[in-house]
Amino acid sequence: LVLMNYASVFTLLALMIKKRHIKLRALNILMLFQLPVIFTELFSFVGTGISMTCAYALSCILLLNFYKDYHSFTDIEHIIDRALSEHGFQVFYQPVYSVREKRFNMCEALLRLYDSEHGFISPQVVISHAEKSDRIIAIGDYVLNEVLSFMSSELFASLGIKYISVNFSMLQMTEQGLADRIAAMLDKYGVEPSRLCAEITETTASSLESDVLNNMSMMAHNGIRFALDDYGTGYSNLYRMAMMPLNVIKLDRFVVQRLDDPRVKILMEATIEMCRRLGLETVVEGVECEEEYDLFAAAGADHIQGFYFSKALSKEDLADFIAES
């Protein structure tokens, strides 16, 4: 049993060295391995044998579970390639509620991946791996084609939605000729540029690389909207906000989760007021209850998004949801 425990520890250390992306998870499990051993010291000598056996059994279970997760994602690149070739990706839409209009007048496109072997895979896992290669470009094109195809349909025309937000990664925003390529896609589907809102994160915005700013300027000139996502968790400042052609600021759910802190509440109210004076729309993400909705609506937020209203839906379910709202 002692050898088994040490073997599992050294195995995990080897995996950490070979695959850096599992480093934090491996460290967590290494700590869990030692907890039963520590607790064992608290037992009497009579119970030591039983407690040690249970401790190492737990270590074995944790190791097996870790191996299962590890092998599930060591071939994530192949899973992504298979999804691209076999249409395994799906685009869902989360409706966004307009406080002023009292209706759902826009939505955000969200990527989902269902693999035949591994089931649903977290979007965070997919995106983090795809961003290490050009796969993120292919995924971005897939999402954009799906969204534009939906916006060109009669179903979309019946919903009364002003625009759909689509997330763009840092790698996409630095791509040469991005603005022209998107303009060609809009023409292909016959979609007005103003119906598309490109969401970029604060991480992307903080770089202020020339390619990013050039693409943003050209896309904005063509009529595409821009939203700054996850506002409040990154490194945005007033200078960057002034430099970028933004239309929407999306307050991260971090703000919603910390409303019990008076300082966070003051910052939230001041941010909403600042955006209003700058002519920027505000969207509050992650709202999950009526109390949170009332608070942000009273603070002057333009739009509310979150599970309080709905999770992300397929386009057919989105149409049914809006029709029943």
mmCIF file of C-alpha atoms in Angstrom:
data_model
loop_
_atom_site.group_PDB
_atom_site.id
_atom_site.type_symbol
_atom_site.label_atom_id
_atom_site.label_comp_id
_atom_site.label_asym_id
_atom_site.label_seq_id
_atom_site.Cartn_x
_atom_site.Cartn_y
_atom_site.Cartn_z
ATOM 1 C CA LEU A 1 0.000 0.000 0.000
ATOM 2 C CA VAL A 2 2.844 2.382 0.805
ATOM 3 C CA LEU A 3 4.470 1.655 -2.561
ATOM 4 C CA MET A 4 1.121 2.197 -4.293
ATOM 5 C CA ASN A 5 0.743 5.611 -2.703
ATOM 6 C CA TYR A 6 4.258 6.727 -3.648
ATOM 7 C CA ALA A 7 3.848 5.307 -7.154
ATOM 8 C CA SER A 8 0.663 7.342 -7.650
ATOM 9 C CA VAL A 9 2.420 10.512 -6.470
ATOM 10 C CA PHE A 10 5.389 10.033 -8.801
ATOM 11 C CA THR A 11 3.030 9.187 -11.686
ATOM 12 C CA LEU A 12 1.167 12.449 -11.196
ATOM 13 C CA LEU A 13 4.403 14.391 -10.999
ATOM 14 C CA ALA A 14 5.475 12.848 -14.304
ATOM 15 C CA LEU A 15 2.158 13.817 -15.881
ATOM 16 C CA MET A 16 2.546 17.372 -14.583
ATOM 17 C CA ILE A 17 5.944 17.659 -16.253
ATOM 18 C CA LYS A 18 4.698 16.186 -19.523
ATOM 19 C CA LYS A 19 1.368 18.020 -19.670
ATOM 20 C CA ARG A 20 1.538 21.441 -18.117
ATOM 21 C CA HIS A 21 -2.151 22.177 -18.654
ATOM 22 C CA ILE A 22 -3.078 19.718 -15.882
ATOM 23 C CA LYS A 23 -0.630 21.172 -13.425
ATOM 24 C CA LEU A 24 -3.083 22.809 -11.029
ATOM 25 C CA ARG A 25 -5.461 19.880 -11.067
ATOM 26 C CA ALA A 26 -2.621 17.476 -10.351
ATOM 27 C CA LEU A 27 -1.473 19.590 -7.415
ATOM 28 C CA ASN A 28 -4.966 19.522 -5.939
ATOM 29 C CA ILE A 29 -5.076 15.742 -6.153
ATOM 30 C CA LEU A 30 -1.592 15.389 -4.697
ATOM 31 C CA MET A 31 -2.767 17.312 -1.663
ATOM 32 C CA LEU A 32 -5.874 15.144 -1.397
ATOM 33 C CA PHE A 33 -3.663 12.059 -1.424
ATOM 34 C CA GLN A 34 -1.924 13.207 1.721
ATOM 35 C CA LEU A 35 -5.021 14.193 3.688
ATOM 36 C CA PRO A 36 -6.011 10.616 4.615
ATOM 37 C CA VAL A 37 -2.455 9.934 5.760
ATOM 38 C CA ILE A 38 -2.521 13.009 7.990
ATOM 39 C CA PHE A 39 -5.861 12.058 9.489
ATOM 40 C CA THR A 40 -4.534 8.559 10.116
ATOM 41 C CA GLU A 41 -2.084 9.941 12.682
ATOM 42 C CA LEU A 42 -5.050 11.072 14.745
ATOM 43 C CA PHE A 43 -6.325 7.498 15.129
ATOM 44 C CA SER A 44 -5.288 5.135 17.907
ATOM 45 C CA PHE A 45 -2.845 2.310 17.165
ATOM 46 C CA VAL A 46 -5.760 -0.135 17.212
ATOM 47 C CA GLY A 47 -7.483 1.597 14.307
ATOM 48 C CA THR A 48 -4.347 2.446 12.360
ATOM 49 C CA GLY A 49 -4.462 -0.620 10.108
ATOM 50 C CA ILE A 50 -8.084 -0.033 9.088
ATOM 51 C CA SER A 51 -7.682 3.706 8.655
ATOM 52 C CA MET A 52 -4.516 3.311 6.582
ATOM 53 C CA THR A 53 -6.261 0.820 4.308
ATOM 54 C CA CYS A 54 -9.154 3.255 3.809
ATOM 55 C CA ALA A 55 -6.707 6.108 3.195
ATOM 56 C CA TYR A 56 -4.866 4.315 0.425
ATOM 57 C CA ALA A 57 -8.117 3.016 -1.057
ATOM 58 C CA LEU A 58 -9.238 6.629 -1.331
ATOM 59 C CA SER A 59 -5.921 7.504 -2.968
ATOM 60 C CA CYS A 60 -6.486 4.760 -5.554
ATOM 61 C CA ILE A 61 -10.008 5.996 -6.294
ATOM 62 C CA LEU A 62 -8.783 9.565 -6.770
ATOM 63 C CA LEU A 63 -5.989 8.396 -9.033
ATOM 64 C CA LEU A 64 -8.348 6.344 -11.213
ATOM 65 C CA ASN A 65 -10.746 9.271 -11.536
ATOM 66 C CA PHE A 66 -7.872 11.528 -12.449
ATOM 67 C CA TYR A 67 -6.661 9.123 -15.119
ATOM 68 C CA LYS A 68 -10.171 8.989 -16.546
ATOM 69 C CA ASP A 69 -10.354 12.775 -16.825
ATOM 70 C CA TYR A 70 -6.779 12.994 -18.089
ATOM 71 C CA HIS A 71 -7.297 10.537 -20.924
ATOM 72 C CA SER A 72 -10.580 12.222 -21.808
ATOM 73 C CA PHE A 73 -8.767 15.434 -22.658
ATOM 74 C CA THR A 74 -5.349 14.363 -23.894
ATOM 75 C CA ASP A 75 -6.953 13.947 -27.313
ATOM 76 C CA ILE A 76 -8.967 17.169 -27.136
ATOM 77 C CA GLU A 77 -7.407 18.379 -30.393
ATOM 78 C CA HIS A 78 -8.732 15.281 -32.160
ATOM 79 C CA ILE A 79 -12.125 15.810 -30.540
ATOM 80 C CA ILE A 80 -12.219 19.377 -31.860
ATOM 81 C CA ASP A 81 -11.173 18.274 -35.356
ATOM 82 C CA ARG A 82 -13.844 15.580 -35.332
ATOM 83 C CA ALA A 83 -16.466 18.089 -34.224
ATOM 84 C CA LEU A 84 -15.498 20.482 -37.025
ATOM 85 C CA SER A 85 -15.655 17.772 -39.676
ATOM 86 C CA GLU A 86 -18.773 16.032 -38.364
ATOM 87 C CA HIS A 87 -20.742 19.120 -37.242
ATOM 88 C CA GLY A 88 -20.409 18.216 -33.576
ATOM 89 C CA PHE A 89 -20.441 21.850 -32.501
ATOM 90 C CA GLN A 90 -23.753 23.459 -31.650
ATOM 91 C CA VAL A 91 -24.649 27.116 -31.225
ATOM 92 C CA PHE A 92 -27.080 28.010 -28.473
ATOM 93 C CA TYR A 93 -28.556 31.422 -27.701
ATOM 94 C CA GLN A 94 -29.120 33.045 -24.323
ATOM 95 C CA PRO A 95 -31.816 35.736 -24.447
ATOM 96 C CA VAL A 96 -31.051 39.169 -23.015
ATOM 97 C CA TYR A 97 -33.815 41.234 -21.449
ATOM 98 C CA SER A 98 -34.230 44.960 -22.107
ATOM 99 C CA VAL A 99 -35.217 46.767 -18.915
ATOM 100 C CA ARG A 100 -36.470 49.761 -20.866
ATOM 101 C CA GLU A 101 -38.424 47.886 -23.544
ATOM 102 C CA LYS A 102 -39.638 45.167 -21.163
ATOM 103 C CA ARG A 103 -38.861 42.421 -23.656
ATOM 104 C CA PHE A 104 -36.062 40.224 -24.977
ATOM 105 C CA ASN A 105 -34.522 42.246 -27.779
ATOM 106 C CA MET A 106 -31.101 40.614 -28.186
ATOM 107 C CA CYS A 107 -29.196 37.416 -27.348
ATOM 108 C CA GLU A 108 -25.691 35.988 -27.048
ATOM 109 C CA ALA A 109 -24.457 33.078 -29.155
ATOM 110 C CA LEU A 110 -22.731 30.394 -27.069
ATOM 111 C CA LEU A 111 -20.737 27.404 -28.281
ATOM 112 C CA ARG A 112 -21.499 23.848 -27.173
ATOM 113 C CA LEU A 113 -19.657 20.633 -28.040
ATOM 114 C CA TYR A 114 -21.108 17.155 -27.745
ATOM 115 C CA ASP A 115 -18.698 14.336 -28.499
ATOM 116 C CA SER A 116 -19.925 10.818 -29.259
ATOM 117 C CA GLU A 117 -17.347 9.318 -26.866
ATOM 118 C CA HIS A 118 -17.008 11.877 -24.076
ATOM 119 C CA GLY A 119 -20.415 13.561 -24.094
ATOM 120 C CA PHE A 120 -20.671 17.288 -23.444
ATOM 121 C CA ILE A 121 -17.301 19.005 -23.060
ATOM 122 C CA SER A 122 -16.910 22.304 -21.254
ATOM 123 C CA PRO A 123 -16.624 25.307 -23.613
ATOM 124 C CA GLN A 124 -13.758 26.585 -21.456
ATOM 125 C CA VAL A 125 -11.785 23.408 -22.154
ATOM 126 C CA VAL A 126 -12.506 23.596 -25.883
ATOM 127 C CA ILE A 127 -11.623 27.275 -26.231
ATOM 128 C CA SER A 128 -8.465 27.098 -24.104
ATOM 129 C CA HIS A 129 -7.089 24.292 -26.284
ATOM 130 C CA ALA A 130 -8.313 25.752 -29.577
ATOM 131 C CA GLU A 131 -6.624 29.090 -28.847
ATOM 132 C CA LYS A 132 -3.250 27.336 -28.847
ATOM 133 C CA SER A 133 -3.647 26.640 -32.564
ATOM 134 C CA ASP A 134 -5.502 27.893 -35.617
ATOM 135 C CA ARG A 135 -8.477 25.762 -34.594
ATOM 136 C CA ILE A 136 -9.961 28.792 -32.872
ATOM 137 C CA ILE A 137 -10.191 30.484 -36.275
ATOM 138 C CA ALA A 138 -12.095 27.521 -37.715
ATOM 139 C CA ILE A 139 -14.395 27.415 -34.680
ATOM 140 C CA GLY A 140 -15.003 31.150 -34.941
ATOM 141 C CA ASP A 141 -15.927 30.819 -38.610
ATOM 142 C CA TYR A 142 -18.273 27.943 -37.805
ATOM 143 C CA VAL A 143 -20.072 29.945 -35.094
ATOM 144 C CA LEU A 144 -20.322 33.046 -37.266
ATOM 145 C CA ASN A 145 -21.730 31.090 -40.207
ATOM 146 C CA GLU A 146 -24.307 29.450 -37.939
ATOM 147 C CA VAL A 147 -25.335 32.792 -36.433
ATOM 148 C CA LEU A 148 -25.570 34.606 -39.769
ATOM 149 C CA SER A 149 -27.534 31.735 -41.274
ATOM 150 C CA PHE A 150 -29.974 31.988 -38.367
ATOM 151 C CA MET A 151 -30.243 35.772 -38.732
ATOM 152 C CA SER A 152 -31.078 35.423 -42.425
ATOM 153 C CA SER A 153 -33.996 33.074 -41.680
ATOM 154 C CA GLU A 154 -37.693 33.888 -41.410
ATOM 155 C CA LEU A 155 -37.660 32.460 -37.889
ATOM 156 C CA PHE A 156 -35.231 35.130 -36.735
ATOM 157 C CA ALA A 157 -37.202 37.891 -38.461
ATOM 158 C CA SER A 158 -40.242 36.960 -36.386
ATOM 159 C CA LEU A 159 -38.449 37.305 -33.038
ATOM 160 C CA GLY A 160 -37.903 41.068 -32.996
ATOM 161 C CA ILE A 161 -34.263 40.715 -31.908
ATOM 162 C CA LYS A 162 -32.055 43.716 -32.671
ATOM 163 C CA TYR A 163 -28.722 41.898 -32.747
ATOM 164 C CA ILE A 164 -26.828 38.794 -31.673
ATOM 165 C CA SER A 165 -23.535 38.937 -29.781
ATOM 166 C CA VAL A 166 -20.734 36.627 -30.913
ATOM 167 C CA ASN A 167 -17.530 36.113 -28.922
ATOM 168 C CA PHE A 168 -14.224 36.817 -30.671
ATOM 169 C CA SER A 169 -10.926 35.564 -29.279
ATOM 170 C CA MET A 170 -7.633 37.414 -29.165
ATOM 171 C CA LEU A 171 -6.261 35.293 -32.008
ATOM 172 C CA GLN A 172 -9.265 36.082 -34.183
ATOM 173 C CA MET A 173 -9.001 39.808 -33.554
ATOM 174 C CA THR A 174 -5.355 39.868 -34.665
ATOM 175 C CA GLU A 175 -6.120 38.021 -37.915
ATOM 176 C CA GLN A 176 -5.147 39.914 -41.046
ATOM 177 C CA GLY A 177 -8.115 40.800 -43.240
ATOM 178 C CA LEU A 178 -10.698 39.888 -40.601
ATOM 179 C CA ALA A 179 -12.912 42.903 -41.269
ATOM 180 C CA ASP A 180 -13.096 42.237 -45.015
ATOM 181 C CA ARG A 181 -13.795 38.557 -44.467
ATOM 182 C CA ILE A 182 -16.671 39.272 -42.087
ATOM 183 C CA ALA A 183 -18.067 41.876 -44.480
ATOM 184 C CA ALA A 184 -18.087 39.229 -47.218
ATOM 185 C CA MET A 185 -19.901 36.799 -44.907
ATOM 186 C CA LEU A 186 -22.511 39.416 -44.058
ATOM 187 C CA ASP A 187 -23.101 40.054 -47.765
ATOM 188 C CA LYS A 188 -23.364 36.320 -48.418
ATOM 189 C CA TYR A 189 -26.212 35.941 -45.924
ATOM 190 C CA GLY A 190 -27.771 39.332 -46.568
ATOM 191 C CA VAL A 191 -27.478 40.417 -42.927
ATOM 192 C CA GLU A 192 -27.189 44.053 -41.874
ATOM 193 C CA PRO A 193 -23.858 44.656 -40.086
ATOM 194 C CA SER A 194 -25.648 46.409 -37.204
ATOM 195 C CA ARG A 195 -27.323 43.103 -36.305
ATOM 196 C CA LEU A 196 -23.955 41.611 -35.369
ATOM 197 C CA CYS A 197 -22.223 42.497 -32.108
ATOM 198 C CA ALA A 198 -18.631 41.327 -31.658
ATOM 199 C CA GLU A 199 -17.782 40.583 -28.021
ATOM 200 C CA ILE A 200 -14.187 40.855 -26.896
ATOM 201 C CA THR A 201 -12.873 40.227 -23.404
ATOM 202 C CA GLU A 202 -10.928 42.645 -21.264
ATOM 203 C CA THR A 203 -7.844 40.515 -21.868
ATOM 204 C CA THR A 204 -8.119 41.143 -25.600
ATOM 205 C CA ALA A 205 -8.881 44.795 -25.074
ATOM 206 C CA SER A 206 -5.939 45.298 -22.730
ATOM 207 C CA SER A 207 -3.438 44.352 -25.418
ATOM 208 C CA LEU A 208 -4.262 47.276 -27.679
ATOM 209 C CA GLU A 209 -2.221 45.684 -30.441
ATOM 210 C CA SER A 210 -2.340 47.522 -33.745
ATOM 211 C CA ASP A 211 -3.964 44.565 -35.517
ATOM 212 C CA VAL A 212 -6.729 44.454 -32.907
ATOM 213 C CA LEU A 213 -7.412 48.178 -33.128
ATOM 214 C CA ASN A 214 -7.282 48.163 -36.932
ATOM 215 C CA ASN A 215 -9.770 45.298 -37.166
ATOM 216 C CA MET A 216 -12.051 46.909 -34.618
ATOM 217 C CA SER A 217 -11.949 50.255 -36.423
ATOM 218 C CA MET A 218 -12.698 48.702 -39.815
ATOM 219 C CA MET A 219 -15.457 46.477 -38.472
ATOM 220 C CA ALA A 220 -17.035 49.408 -36.618
ATOM 221 C CA HIS A 221 -16.791 51.519 -39.782
ATOM 222 C CA ASN A 222 -18.712 48.775 -41.587
ATOM 223 C CA GLY A 223 -21.479 49.028 -38.990
ATOM 224 C CA ILE A 224 -20.676 46.129 -36.641
ATOM 225 C CA ARG A 225 -21.269 46.733 -32.947
ATOM 226 C CA PHE A 226 -18.725 45.975 -30.233
ATOM 227 C CA ALA A 227 -19.210 44.808 -26.659
ATOM 228 C CA LEU A 228 -16.571 44.635 -23.934
ATOM 229 C CA ASP A 229 -17.224 41.385 -22.071
ATOM 230 C CA ASP A 230 -16.335 40.462 -18.463
ATOM 231 C CA TYR A 231 -15.934 44.099 -17.499
ATOM 232 C CA GLY A 232 -14.663 44.446 -13.951
ATOM 233 C CA THR A 233 -12.365 41.416 -13.861
ATOM 234 C CA GLY A 234 -9.525 42.413 -16.184
ATOM 235 C CA TYR A 235 -7.310 45.414 -16.810
ATOM 236 C CA SER A 236 -9.535 47.846 -18.633
ATOM 237 C CA ASN A 237 -9.071 51.517 -17.958
ATOM 238 C CA LEU A 238 -10.612 54.744 -19.225
ATOM 239 C CA TYR A 239 -7.896 55.207 -21.844
ATOM 240 C CA ARG A 240 -8.575 51.843 -23.461
ATOM 241 C CA MET A 241 -12.320 52.391 -23.343
ATOM 242 C CA ALA A 242 -11.856 55.743 -25.087
ATOM 243 C CA MET A 243 -9.606 54.187 -27.748
ATOM 244 C CA MET A 244 -11.995 51.384 -28.717
ATOM 245 C CA PRO A 245 -15.216 51.786 -30.753
ATOM 246 C CA LEU A 246 -17.411 50.229 -28.082
ATOM 247 C CA ASN A 247 -21.206 50.184 -27.976
ATOM 248 C CA VAL A 248 -21.874 47.851 -25.041
ATOM 249 C CA ILE A 249 -20.259 47.158 -21.664
ATOM 250 C CA LYS A 250 -21.059 43.796 -20.071
ATOM 251 C CA LEU A 251 -20.631 43.710 -16.304
ATOM 252 C CA ASP A 252 -19.204 40.384 -15.206
ATOM 253 C CA ARG A 253 -21.147 38.132 -12.829
ATOM 254 C CA PHE A 254 -18.352 38.811 -10.329
ATOM 255 C CA VAL A 255 -20.224 42.046 -9.622
ATOM 256 C CA VAL A 256 -23.499 40.189 -9.074
ATOM 257 C CA GLN A 257 -21.902 37.697 -6.680
ATOM 258 C CA ARG A 258 -20.407 40.420 -4.469
ATOM 259 C CA LEU A 259 -23.267 42.851 -4.094
ATOM 260 C CA ASP A 260 -23.152 42.368 -0.326
ATOM 261 C CA ASP A 261 -19.929 44.386 -0.379
ATOM 262 C CA PRO A 262 -20.897 48.099 -0.212
ATOM 263 C CA ARG A 263 -17.799 49.075 -2.201
ATOM 264 C CA VAL A 264 -18.680 46.744 -5.074
ATOM 265 C CA LYS A 265 -22.212 48.133 -5.122
ATOM 266 C CA ILE A 266 -20.896 51.705 -5.350
ATOM 267 C CA LEU A 267 -18.529 50.738 -8.185
ATOM 268 C CA MET A 268 -21.373 49.016 -10.028
ATOM 269 C CA GLU A 269 -23.657 52.036 -9.789
ATOM 270 C CA ALA A 270 -20.850 54.398 -10.805
ATOM 271 C CA THR A 271 -19.954 52.194 -13.803
ATOM 272 C CA ILE A 272 -23.548 52.129 -15.037
ATOM 273 C CA GLU A 273 -23.803 55.894 -14.690
ATOM 274 C CA MET A 274 -20.448 56.387 -16.471
ATOM 275 C CA CYS A 275 -21.587 54.174 -19.375
ATOM 276 C CA ARG A 276 -24.862 56.053 -19.638
ATOM 277 C CA ARG A 277 -23.061 59.386 -19.935
ATOM 278 C CA LEU A 278 -20.686 57.897 -22.528
ATOM 279 C CA GLY A 279 -23.628 56.674 -24.587
ATOM 280 C CA LEU A 280 -22.791 53.003 -23.960
ATOM 281 C CA GLU A 281 -25.367 50.309 -23.266
ATOM 282 C CA THR A 282 -24.864 48.149 -20.182
ATOM 283 C CA VAL A 283 -25.586 44.444 -19.843
ATOM 284 C CA VAL A 284 -25.412 42.717 -16.457
ATOM 285 C CA GLU A 285 -24.466 39.036 -16.727
ATOM 286 C CA GLY A 286 -25.176 36.206 -14.310
ATOM 287 C CA VAL A 287 -28.402 37.491 -12.742
ATOM 288 C CA GLU A 288 -30.167 34.569 -11.096
ATOM 289 C CA CYS A 289 -32.973 35.925 -8.912
ATOM 290 C CA GLU A 290 -35.611 38.664 -8.769
ATOM 291 C CA GLU A 291 -33.792 40.546 -6.022
ATOM 292 C CA GLU A 292 -30.703 40.912 -8.218
ATOM 293 C CA TYR A 293 -32.803 41.946 -11.202
ATOM 294 C CA ASP A 294 -34.599 44.661 -9.187
ATOM 295 C CA LEU A 295 -31.311 46.010 -7.867
ATOM 296 C CA PHE A 296 -29.661 46.361 -11.289
ATOM 297 C CA ALA A 297 -32.814 47.671 -12.927
ATOM 298 C CA ALA A 298 -33.069 50.354 -10.235
ATOM 299 C CA ALA A 299 -29.394 51.212 -10.778
ATOM 300 C CA GLY A 300 -30.133 51.989 -14.426
ATOM 301 C CA ALA A 301 -28.763 48.921 -16.236
ATOM 302 C CA ASP A 302 -30.061 48.680 -19.809
ATOM 303 C CA HIS A 303 -30.112 44.897 -20.148
ATOM 304 C CA ILE A 304 -30.160 41.863 -17.861
ATOM 305 C CA GLN A 305 -28.832 38.419 -18.779
ATOM 306 C CA GLY A 306 -28.795 35.235 -16.735
ATOM 307 C CA PHE A 307 -30.547 32.132 -15.476
ATOM 308 C CA TYR A 308 -33.218 34.309 -13.832
ATOM 309 C CA PHE A 309 -34.726 34.481 -17.297
ATOM 310 C CA SER A 310 -33.302 31.542 -19.191
ATOM 311 C CA LYS A 311 -30.332 29.320 -19.873
ATOM 312 C CA ALA A 312 -28.857 29.158 -23.383
ATOM 313 C CA LEU A 313 -31.359 27.670 -25.834
ATOM 314 C CA SER A 314 -31.400 26.180 -29.305
ATOM 315 C CA LYS A 315 -32.761 28.552 -31.939
ATOM 316 C CA GLU A 316 -36.066 26.666 -32.015
ATOM 317 C CA ASP A 317 -36.412 26.789 -28.225
ATOM 318 C CA LEU A 318 -35.389 30.450 -28.280
ATOM 319 C CA ALA A 319 -38.260 31.201 -30.659
ATOM 320 C CA ASP A 320 -40.713 29.356 -28.396
ATOM 321 C CA PHE A 321 -39.357 31.099 -25.300
ATOM 322 C CA ILE A 322 -39.718 34.593 -26.785
ATOM 323 C CA ALA A 323 -43.173 33.801 -28.148
ATOM 324 C CA GLU A 324 -44.326 32.750 -24.667
ATOM 325 C CA SER A 325 -42.685 35.712 -22.879
#
